[in-house]
XYZ file of C-alpha atoms in Angstrom:
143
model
C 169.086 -68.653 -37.754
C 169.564 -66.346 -34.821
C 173.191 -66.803 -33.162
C 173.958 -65.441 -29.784
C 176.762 -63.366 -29.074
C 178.441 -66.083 -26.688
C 178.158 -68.591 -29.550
C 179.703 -66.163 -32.069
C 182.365 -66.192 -29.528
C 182.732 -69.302 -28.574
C 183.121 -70.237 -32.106
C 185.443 -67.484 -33.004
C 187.715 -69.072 -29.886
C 187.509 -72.712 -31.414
C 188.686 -71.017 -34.530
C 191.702 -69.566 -32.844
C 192.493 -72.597 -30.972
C 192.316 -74.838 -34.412
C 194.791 -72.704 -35.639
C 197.176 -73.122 -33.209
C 196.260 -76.569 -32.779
C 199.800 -78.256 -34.451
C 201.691 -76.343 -32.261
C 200.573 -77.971 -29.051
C 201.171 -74.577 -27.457
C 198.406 -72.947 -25.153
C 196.763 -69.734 -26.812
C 196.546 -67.060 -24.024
C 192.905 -66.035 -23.545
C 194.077 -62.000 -23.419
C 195.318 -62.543 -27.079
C 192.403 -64.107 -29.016
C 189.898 -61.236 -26.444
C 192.525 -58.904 -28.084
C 192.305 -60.101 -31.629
C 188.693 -60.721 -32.045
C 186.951 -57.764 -29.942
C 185.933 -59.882 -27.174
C 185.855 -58.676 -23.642
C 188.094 -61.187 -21.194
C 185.840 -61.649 -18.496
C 182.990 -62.920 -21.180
C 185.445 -65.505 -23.036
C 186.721 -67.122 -19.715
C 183.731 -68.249 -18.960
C 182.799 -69.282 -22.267
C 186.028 -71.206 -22.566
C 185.296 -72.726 -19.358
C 181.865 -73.841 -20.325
C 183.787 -75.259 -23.522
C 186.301 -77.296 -21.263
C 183.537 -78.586 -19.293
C 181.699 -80.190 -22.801
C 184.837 -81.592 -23.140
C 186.610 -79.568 -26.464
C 189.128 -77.360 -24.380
C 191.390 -77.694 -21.797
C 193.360 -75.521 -20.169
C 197.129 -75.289 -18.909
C 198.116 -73.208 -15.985
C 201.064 -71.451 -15.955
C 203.213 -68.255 -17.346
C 202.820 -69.431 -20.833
C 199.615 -71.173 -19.943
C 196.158 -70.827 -21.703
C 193.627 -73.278 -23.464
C 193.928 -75.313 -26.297
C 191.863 -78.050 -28.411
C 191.343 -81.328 -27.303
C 191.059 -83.021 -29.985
C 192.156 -82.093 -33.922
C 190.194 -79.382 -35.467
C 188.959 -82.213 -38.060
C 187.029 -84.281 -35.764
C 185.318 -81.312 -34.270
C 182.094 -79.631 -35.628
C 180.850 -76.129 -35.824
C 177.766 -77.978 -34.619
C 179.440 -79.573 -31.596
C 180.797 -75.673 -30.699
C 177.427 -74.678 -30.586
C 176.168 -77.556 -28.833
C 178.030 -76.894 -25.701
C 176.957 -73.028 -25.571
C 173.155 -73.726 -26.507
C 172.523 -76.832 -25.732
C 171.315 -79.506 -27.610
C 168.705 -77.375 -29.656
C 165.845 -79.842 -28.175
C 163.873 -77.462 -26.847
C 160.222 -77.347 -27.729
C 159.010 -74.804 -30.089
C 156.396 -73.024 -28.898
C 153.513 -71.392 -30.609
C 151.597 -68.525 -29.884
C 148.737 -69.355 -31.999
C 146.188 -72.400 -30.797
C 148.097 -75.949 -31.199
C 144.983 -77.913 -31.596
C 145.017 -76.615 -35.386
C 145.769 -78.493 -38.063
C 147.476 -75.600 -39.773
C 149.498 -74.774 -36.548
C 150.409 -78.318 -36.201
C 151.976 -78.400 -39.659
C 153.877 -75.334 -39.570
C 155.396 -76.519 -35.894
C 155.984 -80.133 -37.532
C 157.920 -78.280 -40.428
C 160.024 -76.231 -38.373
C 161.013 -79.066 -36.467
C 162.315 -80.373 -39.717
C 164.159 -77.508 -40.775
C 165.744 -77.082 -36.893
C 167.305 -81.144 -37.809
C 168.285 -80.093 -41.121
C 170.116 -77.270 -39.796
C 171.909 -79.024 -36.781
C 172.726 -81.383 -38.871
C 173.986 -79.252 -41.486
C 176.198 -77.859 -38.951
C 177.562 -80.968 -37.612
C 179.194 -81.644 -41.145
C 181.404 -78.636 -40.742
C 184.408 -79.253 -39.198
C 186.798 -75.878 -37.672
C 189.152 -77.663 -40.202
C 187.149 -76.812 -43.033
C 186.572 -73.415 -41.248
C 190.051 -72.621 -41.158
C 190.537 -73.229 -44.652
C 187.482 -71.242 -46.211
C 189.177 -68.371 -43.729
C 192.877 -68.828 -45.538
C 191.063 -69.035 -49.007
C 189.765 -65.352 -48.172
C 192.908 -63.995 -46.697
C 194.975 -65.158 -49.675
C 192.224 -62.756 -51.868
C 193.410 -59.495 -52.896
C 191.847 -56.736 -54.129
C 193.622 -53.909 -55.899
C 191.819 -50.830 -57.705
């Protein structure tokens, strides 16, 4: 699974926002580019692109930023990735000739796996997310 750096991002933002989410404040975009390594420039229009699929919106204003739509249970890592990528439709392409049966197969089986994957995805919620990420801050290590 190959994940571009504006997904990674765009995900790591969802995460951010989910966590804030009960607050019903705005989380500045300078804070989470601050937190996570991200350059500004880069996650505005990334959390643009997420406000135009709909997960985001934004609040203008001194204490103004973006925030989740809707509650981090009803969204999907999938649905995150969705509105960076696309839908993942795209046809896969082959370099070797498609009139062989082999070829043919092996195309027809990644297909598969690409459905099983998105849908895989779609099952995980940035709910979930944020808990797997408290279960591993909670873990200490001492030697």
């Amino acid at each position: 699974m190959k994940i571009s750096a504006k997904t990674e991002y765009a995900c790591v933002a969802m995460l951010e926002l989910a966590a804030h989410y009960s607050t019903g404040q705005p989380v500045r975009v300078r804070g989470i580019a601050e937190r996570h390594g991200i350059p500004s420039r880069f996650l505005v229009q990334i959390l643009l692109q997420l406000k135009g699929a709909g997960l985001v919106a934004s609040v203008r204003g001194a204490a103004g930023g973006y925030r989740m739509v809707r509650p981090p249970n009803e969204v999907s890592l999938g649905q995150v990735m969705e509105a960076i990528d696309g839908n993942g439709e795209e046809e896969i392409s082959t370099a070797a000739s498609p009139d062989s049966s082999v070829v043919r197969v092996l195309m027809d089986t990644w297909r598969d796996v690409r459905a099983i994957q998105r849908e895989a995805l779609n099952k995980i919620s940035l709910a979930e997310l944020l808990e797997r990420a408290k279960d591993q801050e909670g873990q200490m290590f001492f030697i």
